[in-house]
PDB file of C-alpha atoms and ligand atoms in Angstrom:
ATOM      1  CA  MET A  22      13.063  42.990 -21.632  1.00 91.00           C
ATOM      2  CA  GLN A  23      13.175  40.205 -18.892  1.00 96.00           C
ATOM      3  CA  ASN A  24      14.384  41.403 -15.375  1.00 97.00           C
ATOM      4  CA  THR A  25      15.998  39.641 -12.697  1.00 98.00           C
ATOM      5  CA  LEU A  26      17.256  41.339  -9.630  1.00 98.00           C
ATOM      6  CA  LYS A  27      21.240  43.231  -9.449  1.00 98.00           C
ATOM      7  CA  ALA A  28      22.189  41.426  -6.393  1.00 98.00           C
ATOM      8  CA  SER A  29      21.077  38.904  -3.572  1.00 98.00           C
ATOM      9  CA  VAL A  30      18.230  39.831  -1.186  1.00 97.00           C
ATOM     10  CA  THR A  31      17.403  38.126   2.160  1.00 97.00           C
ATOM     11  CA  PHE A  32      14.540  37.677   3.995  1.00 97.00           C
ATOM     12  CA  ASP A  33      14.121  36.000   7.503  1.00 97.00           C
ATOM     13  CA  GLY A  34      11.085  35.391   9.475  1.00 97.00           C
ATOM     14  CA  VAL A  35       8.750  32.438  10.593  1.00 96.00           C
ATOM     15  CA  GLY A  36       6.410  30.247   8.535  1.00 94.00           C
ATOM     16  CA  LEU A  37       2.684  31.382   8.945  1.00 92.00           C
ATOM     17  CA  HIS A  38       1.381  27.553   9.220  1.00 89.00           C
ATOM     18  CA  SER A  39       4.523  25.854  10.754  1.00 89.00           C
ATOM     19  CA  GLY A  40       5.782  28.519  12.872  1.00 91.00           C
ATOM     20  CA  LYS A  41       9.417  27.964  12.266  1.00 93.00           C
ATOM     21  CA  PRO A  42      12.236  29.954  11.551  1.00 96.00           C
ATOM     22  CA  VAL A  43      13.018  30.127   8.064  1.00 97.00           C
ATOM     23  CA  ARG A  44      15.755  32.314   5.466  1.00 98.00           C
ATOM     24  CA  MET A  45      14.825  32.895   2.091  1.00 98.00           C
ATOM     25  CA  ILE A  46      17.632  34.343  -0.206  1.00 98.00           C
ATOM     26  CA  LEU A  47      16.534  35.727  -3.628  1.00 98.00           C
ATOM     27  CA  LYS A  48      19.505  35.260  -6.181  1.00 98.00           C
ATOM     28  CA  PRO A  49      19.834  37.025  -9.486  1.00 98.00           C
ATOM     29  CA  ALA A  50      19.156  34.447 -12.620  1.00 98.00           C
ATOM     30  CA  SER A  51      19.825  34.521 -16.397  1.00 98.00           C
ATOM     31  CA  ALA A  52      17.049  35.353 -18.934  1.00 97.00           C
ATOM     32  CA  GLY A  53      14.819  32.245 -19.769  1.00 96.00           C
ATOM     33  CA  HIS A  54      15.849  30.612 -16.248  1.00 97.00           C
ATOM     34  CA  GLY A  55      12.205  31.504 -14.455  1.00 97.00           C
ATOM     35  CA  ILE A  56      11.378  31.710 -10.983  1.00 98.00           C
ATOM     36  CA  CYS A  57      12.477  28.471  -8.930  1.00 98.00           C
ATOM     37  CA  PHE A  58      12.851  27.692  -5.520  1.00 98.00           C
ATOM     38  CA  ARG A  59      15.632  25.671  -4.221  1.00 98.00           C
ATOM     39  CA  ARG A  60      15.696  23.785  -1.017  1.00 98.00           C
ATOM     40  CA  THR A  61      18.515  24.216   0.663  1.00 97.00           C
ATOM     41  CA  ASP A  62      17.832  22.148   3.933  1.00 97.00           C
ATOM     42  CA  ILE A  63      17.615  19.172   2.125  1.00 96.00           C
ATOM     43  CA  ALA A  64      20.873  17.720   1.156  1.00 92.00           C
ATOM     44  CA  LEU A  65      20.199  14.680  -1.241  1.00 91.00           C
ATOM     45  CA  GLY A  66      18.421  14.507  -4.246  1.00 92.00           C
ATOM     46  CA  ASN A  67      16.213  16.604  -6.668  1.00 96.00           C
ATOM     47  CA  THR A  68      15.651  19.960  -4.269  1.00 97.00           C
ATOM     48  CA  MET A  69      14.648  22.272  -6.951  1.00 98.00           C
ATOM     49  CA  VAL A  70      10.872  23.486  -7.020  1.00 98.00           C
ATOM     50  CA  PRO A  71       9.991  25.263  -9.974  1.00 98.00           C
ATOM     51  CA  ALA A  72       7.456  28.007  -9.715  1.00 98.00           C
ATOM     52  CA  LEU A  73       5.005  26.426 -12.251  1.00 98.00           C
ATOM     53  CA  TRP A  74       1.158  25.607 -12.083  1.00 97.00           C
ATOM     54  CA  ASP A  75       1.805  21.816 -13.133  1.00 96.00           C
ATOM     55  CA  ARG A  76       3.358  21.667  -9.635  1.00 97.00           C
ATOM     56  CA  VAL A  77       0.949  22.928  -7.519  1.00 96.00           C
ATOM     57  CA  GLU A  78      -0.625  20.565  -4.671  1.00 93.00           C
ATOM     58  CA  ARG A  79      -4.429  22.229  -4.466  1.00 75.00           C
ATOM     59  CA  THR A  80      -4.668  23.074  -0.790  1.00 77.00           C
ATOM     60  CA  PRO A  81      -7.412  25.247   0.291  1.00 72.00           C
ATOM     61  CA  LEU A  82      -5.112  27.793   2.728  1.00 82.00           C
ATOM     62  CA  CYS A  83      -1.955  28.323   0.727  1.00 89.00           C
ATOM     63  CA  THR A  84      -0.340  27.740  -2.646  1.00 93.00           C
ATOM     64  CA  ARG A  85       2.056  24.756  -2.500  1.00 95.00           C
ATOM     65  CA  LEU A  86       4.700  23.883  -4.874  1.00 97.00           C
ATOM     66  CA  VAL A  87       6.085  20.120  -5.200  1.00 97.00           C
ATOM     67  CA  ASN A  88       8.613  18.565  -7.395  1.00 97.00           C
ATOM     68  CA  ALA A  89       8.606  14.721  -9.058  1.00 95.00           C
ATOM     69  CA  SER A  90      10.930  13.806  -5.884  1.00 95.00           C
ATOM     70  CA  GLY A  91       8.111  15.206  -3.204  1.00 96.00           C
ATOM     71  CA  VAL A  92      10.088  17.958  -2.270  1.00 97.00           C
ATOM     72  CA  SER A  93       7.886  20.915  -1.105  1.00 96.00           C
ATOM     73  CA  VAL A  94       7.643  24.578  -0.836  1.00 97.00           C
ATOM     74  CA  SER A  95       4.490  26.390   1.004  1.00 95.00           C
ATOM     75  CA  THR A  96       3.024  29.805   0.896  1.00 95.00           C
ATOM     76  CA  VAL A  97       4.593  31.029  -2.328  1.00 97.00           C
ATOM     77  CA  GLU A  98       1.536  32.693  -3.141  1.00 97.00           C
ATOM     78  CA  HIS A  99       2.732  36.662  -1.565  1.00 98.00           C
ATOM     79  CA  ILE A 100       6.516  36.607  -3.050  1.00 98.00           C
ATOM     80  CA  MET A 101       5.114  35.254  -6.401  1.00 98.00           C
ATOM     81  CA  ALA A 102       2.860  38.472  -5.851  1.00 98.00           C
ATOM     82  CA  GLY A 103       5.635  40.639  -5.350  1.00 97.00           C
ATOM     83  CA  LEU A 104       8.080  39.546  -8.104  1.00 98.00           C
ATOM     84  CA  ALA A 105       5.083  39.643 -10.572  1.00 97.00           C
ATOM     85  CA  GLY A 106       4.179  42.893  -9.273  1.00 96.00           C
ATOM     86  CA  CYS A 107       7.676  44.062  -9.723  1.00 96.00           C
ATOM     87  CA  GLY A 108       8.346  42.642 -13.331  1.00 96.00           C
ATOM     88  CA  ILE A 109      11.267  40.078 -11.967  1.00 97.00           C
ATOM     89  CA  HIS A 110      10.845  37.298 -14.451  1.00 97.00           C
ATOM     90  CA  ASN A 111      14.021  35.481 -13.708  1.00 98.00           C
ATOM     91  CA  VAL A 112      15.361  34.320 -10.024  1.00 98.00           C
ATOM     92  CA  MET A 113      16.899  31.627  -7.606  1.00 98.00           C
ATOM     93  CA  ILE A 114      15.171  31.429  -4.296  1.00 98.00           C
ATOM     94  CA  ASP A 115      17.013  29.775  -2.027  1.00 98.00           C
ATOM     95  CA  ILE A 116      15.126  28.615   1.045  1.00 98.00           C
ATOM     96  CA  ASP A 117      16.371  26.614   4.312  1.00 97.00           C
ATOM     97  CA  GLY A 118      12.683  25.220   5.209  1.00 96.00           C
ATOM     98  CA  PRO A 119       9.374  23.939   3.739  1.00 95.00           C
ATOM     99  CA  GLU A 120       7.330  27.310   3.981  1.00 96.00           C
ATOM    100  CA  VAL A 121       8.053  31.125   2.483  1.00 97.00           C
ATOM    101  CA  PRO A 122       8.355  33.281   5.490  1.00 97.00           C
ATOM    102  CA  ILE A 123       5.021  35.128   6.073  1.00 96.00           C
ATOM    103  CA  MET A 124       6.475  38.461   7.219  1.00 96.00           C
ATOM    104  CA  ASP A 125       3.717  40.887   7.967  1.00 94.00           C
ATOM    105  CA  GLY A 126       1.238  38.855   5.878  1.00 96.00           C
ATOM    106  CA  SER A 127       1.685  40.977   2.735  1.00 96.00           C
ATOM    107  CA  SER A 128       3.815  41.498  -0.277  1.00 96.00           C
ATOM    108  CA  ALA A 129       5.192  44.867   1.196  1.00 94.00           C
ATOM    109  CA  HIS A 130       8.537  43.449   2.767  1.00 94.00           C
ATOM    110  CA  PHE A 131       9.409  41.394  -0.985  1.00 96.00           C
ATOM    111  CA  VAL A 132       8.513  44.565  -2.835  1.00 94.00           C
ATOM    112  CA  ARG A 133      10.506  46.880  -0.553  1.00 92.00           C
ATOM    113  CA  GLY A 134      13.638  44.539  -0.836  1.00 94.00           C
ATOM    114  CA  ILE A 135      13.082  44.076  -4.569  1.00 94.00           C
ATOM    115  CA  MET A 136      13.143  47.574  -5.048  1.00 92.00           C
ATOM    116  CA  GLN A 137      15.991  48.475  -2.483  1.00 91.00           C
ATOM    117  CA  THR A 138      18.248  45.908  -4.155  1.00 94.00           C
ATOM    118  CA  GLY A 139      17.532  47.082  -7.810  1.00 94.00           C
ATOM    119  CA  ILE A 140      16.199  45.323 -11.166  1.00 95.00           C
ATOM    120  CA  GLN A 141      18.387  44.645 -14.017  1.00 96.00           C
ATOM    121  CA  ARG A 142      17.636  44.382 -17.264  1.00 95.00           C
ATOM    122  CA  LEU A 143      18.417  41.055 -19.654  1.00 97.00           C
ATOM    123  CA  ALA A 144      19.106  40.934 -23.144  1.00 94.00           C
ATOM    124  CA  ALA A 145      16.134  38.554 -23.985  1.00 96.00           C
ATOM    125  CA  PRO A 146      12.032  39.625 -24.877  1.00 96.00           C
ATOM    126  CA  VAL A 147       9.562  38.300 -21.883  1.00 97.00           C
ATOM    127  CA  THR A 148       7.234  35.598 -22.854  1.00 97.00           C
ATOM    128  CA  ALA A 149       3.649  35.971 -21.841  1.00 97.00           C
ATOM    129  CA  TYR A 150       0.771  34.150 -22.071  1.00 98.00           C
ATOM    130  CA  GLN A 151      -2.085  35.899 -23.801  1.00 98.00           C
ATOM    131  CA  ILE A 152      -5.486  34.520 -23.021  1.00 98.00           C
ATOM    132  CA  LEU A 153      -7.340  33.950 -26.158  1.00 98.00           C
ATOM    133  CA  LYS A 154     -10.831  33.032 -25.448  1.00 97.00           C
ATOM    134  CA  PRO A 155     -13.185  33.037 -21.850  1.00 98.00           C
ATOM    135  CA  VAL A 156     -12.677  30.212 -19.374  1.00 98.00           C
ATOM    136  CA  SER A 157     -14.290  29.999 -16.182  1.00 98.00           C
ATOM    137  CA  VAL A 158     -14.262  27.153 -13.240  1.00 98.00           C
ATOM    138  CA  SER A 159     -16.513  26.936 -10.664  1.00 98.00           C
ATOM    139  CA  HIS A 160     -16.615  25.009  -7.141  1.00 96.00           C
ATOM    140  CA  ASP A 161     -18.897  25.643  -4.076  1.00 94.00           C
ATOM    141  CA  GLY A 162     -20.105  29.112  -4.992  1.00 94.00           C
ATOM    142  CA  ALA A 163     -16.803  30.311  -6.080  1.00 97.00           C
ATOM    143  CA  THR A 164     -16.170  31.211  -9.696  1.00 98.00           C
ATOM    144  CA  ALA A 165     -12.632  32.219 -11.168  1.00 98.00           C
ATOM    145  CA  THR A 166     -12.935  33.071 -14.807  1.00 98.00           C
ATOM    146  CA  LEU A 167      -9.991  34.610 -17.707  1.00 98.00           C
ATOM    147  CA  LEU A 168     -11.093  36.575 -20.538  1.00 98.00           C
ATOM    148  CA  PRO A 169      -8.861  37.577 -23.117  1.00 98.00           C
ATOM    149  CA  SER A 170      -7.332  41.313 -22.781  1.00 98.00           C
ATOM    150  CA  ASN A 171      -4.248  42.920 -24.158  1.00 96.00           C
ATOM    151  CA  ARG A 172      -3.137  44.080 -20.741  1.00 97.00           C
ATOM    152  CA  LEU A 173      -3.616  42.248 -17.061  1.00 98.00           C
ATOM    153  CA  THR A 174      -6.824  43.257 -15.136  1.00 98.00           C
ATOM    154  CA  ILE A 175      -7.690  41.661 -12.012  1.00 98.00           C
ATOM    155  CA  GLU A 176     -11.321  41.859 -10.497  1.00 98.00           C
ATOM    156  CA  PHE A 177     -12.759  40.472  -7.402  1.00 98.00           C
ATOM    157  CA  HIS A 178     -15.606  39.979  -5.569  1.00 98.00           C
ATOM    158  CA  ILE A 179     -15.823  38.596  -1.778  1.00 97.00           C
ATOM    159  CA  ASP A 180     -18.997  38.269   0.604  1.00 95.00           C
ATOM    160  CA  PHE A 181     -18.387  37.347   4.082  1.00 92.00           C
ATOM    161  CA  ALA A 182     -20.807  36.975   7.002  1.00 89.00           C
ATOM    162  CA  GLU A 183     -18.449  39.198   9.214  1.00 89.00           C
ATOM    163  CA  THR A 184     -20.138  42.536   9.816  1.00 88.00           C
ATOM    164  CA  ALA A 185     -16.418  43.949   9.285  1.00 90.00           C
ATOM    165  CA  ILE A 186     -15.723  42.134   6.003  1.00 93.00           C
ATOM    166  CA  GLY A 187     -18.926  42.201   4.353  1.00 93.00           C
ATOM    167  CA  ARG A 188     -19.254  42.498   0.530  1.00 96.00           C
ATOM    168  CA  GLN A 189     -16.203  43.822  -1.237  1.00 97.00           C
ATOM    169  CA  SER A 190     -15.097  44.562  -5.102  1.00 98.00           C
ATOM    170  CA  LYS A 191     -12.335  45.868  -6.951  1.00 98.00           C
ATOM    171  CA  THR A 192     -10.947  46.009 -10.469  1.00 98.00           C
ATOM    172  CA  LEU A 193      -7.256  47.021 -11.142  1.00 97.00           C
ATOM    173  CA  ASP A 194      -5.562  47.668 -14.157  1.00 96.00           C
ATOM    174  CA  LEU A 195      -1.916  46.013 -13.315  1.00 96.00           C
ATOM    175  CA  ARG A 196       0.138  48.605 -15.886  1.00 93.00           C
ATOM    176  CA  ASN A 197       2.022  51.333 -14.453  1.00 87.00           C
ATOM    177  CA  GLY A 198       3.079  49.980 -10.972  1.00 89.00           C
ATOM    178  CA  ALA A 199      -0.382  49.445  -9.685  1.00 94.00           C
ATOM    179  CA  PHE A 200       0.224  46.093  -7.977  1.00 95.00           C
ATOM    180  CA  ALA A 201       3.244  48.271  -5.599  1.00 92.00           C
ATOM    181  CA  ARG A 202       0.914  50.969  -5.127  1.00 91.00           C
ATOM    182  CA  GLU A 203      -2.686  49.627  -4.589  1.00 94.00           C
ATOM    183  CA  LEU A 204      -2.179  45.882  -3.547  1.00 96.00           C
ATOM    184  CA  CYS A 205       1.197  45.054  -1.905  1.00 95.00           C
ATOM    185  CA  ASP A 206       0.831  46.045   1.651  1.00 94.00           C
ATOM    186  CA  SER A 207      -2.710  44.243   2.123  1.00 96.00           C
ATOM    187  CA  ARG A 208      -2.170  41.746   4.371  1.00 96.00           C
ATOM    188  CA  THR A 209      -3.626  38.344   4.629  1.00 95.00           C
ATOM    189  CA  PHE A 210      -6.491  37.848   7.009  1.00 95.00           C
ATOM    190  CA  CYS A 211      -9.006  34.926   8.347  1.00 92.00           C
ATOM    191  CA  ARG A 212     -11.935  34.524  10.663  1.00 91.00           C
ATOM    192  CA  ARG A 213     -11.764  33.771  14.492  1.00 90.00           C
ATOM    193  CA  VAL A 214     -13.481  30.589  14.136  1.00 88.00           C
ATOM    194  CA  ASP A 215     -11.131  29.611  11.195  1.00 88.00           C
ATOM    195  CA  VAL A 216      -7.548  30.460  13.496  1.00 87.00           C
ATOM    196  CA  GLU A 217      -9.394  28.165  15.931  1.00 87.00           C
ATOM    197  CA  SER A 218      -9.537  25.226  14.070  1.00 89.00           C
ATOM    198  CA  MET A 219      -6.585  25.802  11.964  1.00 88.00           C
ATOM    199  CA  GLN A 220      -4.878  25.884  15.430  1.00 88.00           C
ATOM    200  CA  ALA A 221      -6.674  22.681  16.583  1.00 89.00           C
ATOM    201  CA  ASN A 222      -5.415  20.887  13.400  1.00 87.00           C
ATOM    202  CA  GLY A 223      -1.508  22.217  13.375  1.00 87.00           C
ATOM    203  CA  LEU A 224      -2.027  24.593  11.102  1.00 87.00           C
ATOM    204  CA  ALA A 225      -1.685  28.730  11.406  1.00 88.00           C
ATOM    205  CA  LEU A 226       0.807  28.098  14.026  1.00 90.00           C
ATOM    206  CA  GLY A 227       3.177  30.932  13.470  1.00 91.00           C
ATOM    207  CA  GLY A 228       0.185  33.450  13.073  1.00 90.00           C
ATOM    208  CA  VAL A 229      -0.151  36.705  15.286  1.00 90.00           C
ATOM    209  CA  PRO A 230      -3.426  38.640  14.909  1.00 90.00           C
ATOM    210  CA  GLY A 231      -2.476  42.066  13.726  1.00 89.00           C
ATOM    211  CA  GLU A 232       1.145  41.194  13.042  1.00 90.00           C
ATOM    212  CA  ASN A 233       1.335  38.963  10.152  1.00 93.00           C
ATOM    213  CA  ALA A 234      -2.806  38.723   9.983  1.00 94.00           C
ATOM    214  CA  VAL A 235      -5.946  40.421  10.163  1.00 95.00           C
ATOM    215  CA  VAL A 236      -8.213  38.375  12.371  1.00 94.00           C
ATOM    216  CA  PHE A 237     -12.017  39.226  12.004  1.00 94.00           C
ATOM    217  CA  ASP A 238     -14.484  38.259  14.650  1.00 90.00           C
ATOM    218  CA  GLY A 239     -17.971  39.645  13.726  1.00 84.00           C
ATOM    219  CA  PRO A 240     -18.015  43.319  14.253  1.00 86.00           C
ATOM    220  CA  GLN A 241     -14.284  42.908  15.808  1.00 90.00           C
ATOM    221  CA  VAL A 242     -10.821  43.477  14.147  1.00 93.00           C
ATOM    222  CA  GLU A 243      -7.297  42.743  14.993  1.00 90.00           C
ATOM    223  CA  SER A 244      -5.226  44.514  12.633  1.00 89.00           C
ATOM    224  CA  GLY A 245      -2.419  46.172  14.680  1.00 89.00           C
ATOM    225  CA  ALA A 246      -2.197  49.670  13.987  1.00 87.00           C
ATOM    226  CA  GLY A 247      -5.691  49.506  12.059  1.00 90.00           C
ATOM    227  CA  LEU A 248      -6.662  48.646   8.427  1.00 93.00           C
ATOM    228  CA  ARG A 249      -4.106  49.650   5.514  1.00 93.00           C
ATOM    229  CA  HIS A 250      -7.106  50.178   3.514  1.00 93.00           C
ATOM    230  CA  SER A 251     -10.923  50.173   4.094  1.00 93.00           C
ATOM    231  CA  ASP A 252     -11.411  46.797   1.862  1.00 96.00           C
ATOM    232  CA  GLU A 253      -7.882  45.567   2.741  1.00 96.00           C
ATOM    233  CA  PRO A 254      -9.420  42.186   2.558  1.00 97.00           C
ATOM    234  CA  VAL A 255     -10.489  42.399  -1.485  1.00 98.00           C
ATOM    235  CA  ARG A 256      -7.154  43.861  -1.961  1.00 98.00           C
ATOM    236  CA  HIS A 257      -5.332  40.666  -0.025  1.00 98.00           C
ATOM    237  CA  LYS A 258      -7.762  38.722  -2.464  1.00 98.00           C
ATOM    238  CA  MET A 259      -6.198  40.290  -5.655  1.00 98.00           C
ATOM    239  CA  LEU A 260      -3.003  39.911  -4.849  1.00 98.00           C
ATOM    240  CA  ASP A 261      -2.964  36.398  -4.038  1.00 97.00           C
ATOM    241  CA  ALA A 262      -4.808  35.946  -7.393  1.00 98.00           C
ATOM    242  CA  LEU A 263      -1.818  37.747  -8.889  1.00 98.00           C
ATOM    243  CA  GLY A 264       0.920  35.459  -7.429  1.00 97.00           C
ATOM    244  CA  ASP A 265      -1.211  32.501  -8.266  1.00 97.00           C
ATOM    245  CA  LEU A 266      -1.786  33.354 -11.753  1.00 98.00           C
ATOM    246  CA  SER A 267       1.970  34.335 -12.094  1.00 97.00           C
ATOM    247  CA  LEU A 268       2.515  30.344 -11.959  1.00 98.00           C
ATOM    248  CA  ALA A 269       1.735  30.167 -15.345  1.00 98.00           C
ATOM    249  CA  GLY A 270       5.607  30.763 -16.131  1.00 96.00           C
ATOM    250  CA  GLY A 271       5.477  34.610 -16.966  1.00 96.00           C
ATOM    251  CA  PRO A 272       3.141  37.325 -16.989  1.00 97.00           C
ATOM    252  CA  VAL A 273      -0.652  36.552 -18.283  1.00 98.00           C
ATOM    253  CA  PHE A 274      -2.487  38.943 -21.019  1.00 98.00           C
ATOM    254  CA  GLY A 275      -6.295  38.921 -19.411  1.00 98.00           C
ATOM    255  CA  HIS A 276      -8.660  40.090 -17.439  1.00 98.00           C
ATOM    256  CA  TYR A 277      -9.207  37.857 -14.299  1.00 98.00           C
ATOM    257  CA  ILE A 278     -12.628  37.541 -12.530  1.00 98.00           C
ATOM    258  CA  GLY A 279     -12.582  36.213  -9.056  1.00 98.00           C
ATOM    259  CA  GLU A 280     -16.041  35.572  -7.137  1.00 98.00           C
ATOM    260  CA  ARG A 281     -14.943  34.212  -3.593  1.00 96.00           C
ATOM    261  CA  ALA A 282     -12.194  32.251  -5.357  1.00 95.00           C
ATOM    262  CA  GLY A 283      -9.130  30.819  -3.447  1.00 93.00           C
ATOM    263  CA  HIS A 284      -5.714  29.524  -4.477  1.00 94.00           C
ATOM    264  CA  SER A 285      -7.075  26.091  -4.912  1.00 94.00           C
ATOM    265  CA  LEU A 286      -9.958  27.257  -7.596  1.00 96.00           C
ATOM    266  CA  THR A 287      -7.503  29.752  -9.569  1.00 97.00           C
ATOM    267  CA  ASN A 288      -4.997  27.063 -10.164  1.00 96.00           C
ATOM    268  CA  THR A 289      -7.891  24.990 -11.150  1.00 96.00           C
ATOM    269  CA  LEU A 290      -8.713  27.745 -13.809  1.00 98.00           C
ATOM    270  CA  LEU A 291      -5.169  27.532 -14.981  1.00 98.00           C
ATOM    271  CA  ARG A 292      -4.986  24.173 -15.526  1.00 97.00           C
ATOM    272  CA  ALA A 293      -8.103  24.706 -17.518  1.00 98.00           C
ATOM    273  CA  VAL A 294      -6.886  27.292 -19.415  1.00 98.00           C
ATOM    274  CA  PHE A 295      -3.761  25.387 -20.560  1.00 98.00           C
ATOM    275  CA  ALA A 296      -5.735  22.193 -21.458  1.00 98.00           C
ATOM    276  CA  THR A 297      -8.462  24.147 -23.541  1.00 98.00           C
ATOM    277  CA  PRO A 298      -7.544  24.040 -27.274  1.00 97.00           C
ATOM    278  CA  GLY A 299      -7.044  27.732 -28.412  1.00 97.00           C
ATOM    279  CA  ALA A 300      -7.666  29.510 -24.729  1.00 98.00           C
ATOM    280  CA  VAL A 301      -3.726  30.985 -24.758  1.00 98.00           C
ATOM    281  CA  ARG A 302      -0.883  31.467 -26.765  1.00 98.00           C
ATOM    282  CA  GLN A 303       2.558  31.682 -25.709  1.00 97.00           C
ATOM    283  CA  VAL A 304       4.016  35.405 -27.450  1.00 97.00           C
ATOM    284  CA  SER A 305       7.183  36.905 -26.881  1.00 97.00           C
ATOM    285  CA  CYS A 306       6.595  40.545 -26.073  1.00 97.00           C
ATOM    286  CA  ASP A 307       7.310  43.624 -28.262  1.00 95.00           C
ATOM    287  CA  ALA A 308       8.114  47.055 -27.230  1.00 94.00           C
ATOM    288  CA  ALA A 309       4.541  48.001 -27.063  1.00 95.00           C
ATOM    289  CA  MET A 310       3.425  44.678 -25.064  1.00 95.00           C
ATOM    290  CA  THR A 311       6.213  44.957 -22.474  1.00 95.00           C
ATOM    291  CA  ALA A 312       5.107  48.444 -21.733  1.00 94.00           C
ATOM    292  CA  ARG A 313       1.907  47.200 -20.408  1.00 95.00           C
ATOM    293  CA  LEU A 314       3.601  44.492 -17.985  1.00 95.00           C
ATOM    294  CA  PRO A 315       3.296  44.818 -14.372  1.00 94.00           C
ATOM    295  CA  GLY A 316       6.166  46.357 -12.941  1.00 90.00           C
ATOM    296  CA  GLN A 317       7.034  48.624 -15.580  1.00 89.00           C
ATOM    297  CA  GLY A 318       6.409  52.167 -14.457  1.00 86.00           C
ATOM    298  CA  LEU A 319       7.073  51.667 -10.569  1.00 86.00           C
ATOM    299  CA  VAL A 320       7.927  54.496  -9.054  1.00 83.00           C
ATOM    300  CA  TRP A 321       9.476  53.911  -5.053  1.00 81.00           C
ATOM    301  CA  ALA A 322       7.633  57.276  -3.756  1.00 81.00           C
ATOM    302  CA  GLU A 323       4.239  55.751  -4.859  1.00 79.00           C
ATOM    303  CA  ILE A 324       4.802  52.674  -2.618  1.00 79.00           C
ATOM    304  CA  PRO A 325       2.237  52.806   0.013  1.00 76.00           C
ATOM    305  CA  THR A 326       4.101  54.317   3.564  1.00 73.00           C
ATOM    306  CA  ASP A 327       3.285  51.038   4.963  1.00 66.00           C
ATOM    307  CA  ALA A 328       4.946  48.868   2.394  1.00 66.00           C
ATOM    308  CA  ARG A 329       8.401  51.625   2.460  1.00 66.00           C
ATOM    309  CA  ARG A 330       8.305  51.537   6.221  1.00 64.00           C
ATOM    310  CA  VAL A 331       8.509  47.777   7.130  1.00 56.00           C
ATOM    311  CA  ALA A 332      11.544  46.658   8.365  1.00 47.00           C
TER     312      ALA A 332
HETATM  313 ZN1   ZN B  15      -2.298  35.596   0.815  1.00 53.52          ZN
END
């Protein structure tokens, strides 16, 4: 069945790129509502920004949603991953600024807040998107692919010149609470040279190395108390992919393969899937399908200690 939250939950933080304080409140919503942002700092006009693939303005650094009136919300991928990973299908997200708070750079705070608030079952089946034939897109040496599967599997491969990152690959079946257990505490990362160029362009102004981002500089790593996983970067890329895929409008049954892919390419992939005749169909999940959705079988005690500890 579809899920929402048992009560509202508030997250206070700063925007990674804006550096500005922001308050985000997740509120319960009824079956069929879906996930929608609402800009509470804007008094007039259409302030609703639905979390859907066709509202994405493709940007290299984060996922930004824009409505028909030009009202936007940026850096939605980590909260979208947290909601998808916990199996929350309906929520209204009130936000008093243009960018989701970065928290510790992962989805850990969001997963912790959702699980402590509690998940409410609703009396309606989940609508999911089942991939029926392979679709692949490529750009600039990166590839993103969706293959048919009866569950969601995310496979990712990265290859960085920074020796502390190097080549990393991981494949994960998202059933049985795997997102919260394996991915949710992996933080966003970048290279030192990227920080300097982003800040020169007025971006990453809220970034604090080791606090809300892991920064790699050749063999050096600024990671706070150390990396949370030896392959934390590829796990974060998988987290991003889950968040970006959830903009399909519901859970996806398919095998995603990202090779050096980013937010923009995963969105290009979703656009290609929906534009390819016979590539995807909307399904109303029966009990067997529901049991294979991310978020089913989530167990608090299995969540990484970093995710349970974050304040
Ligand atoms: Zn990310």
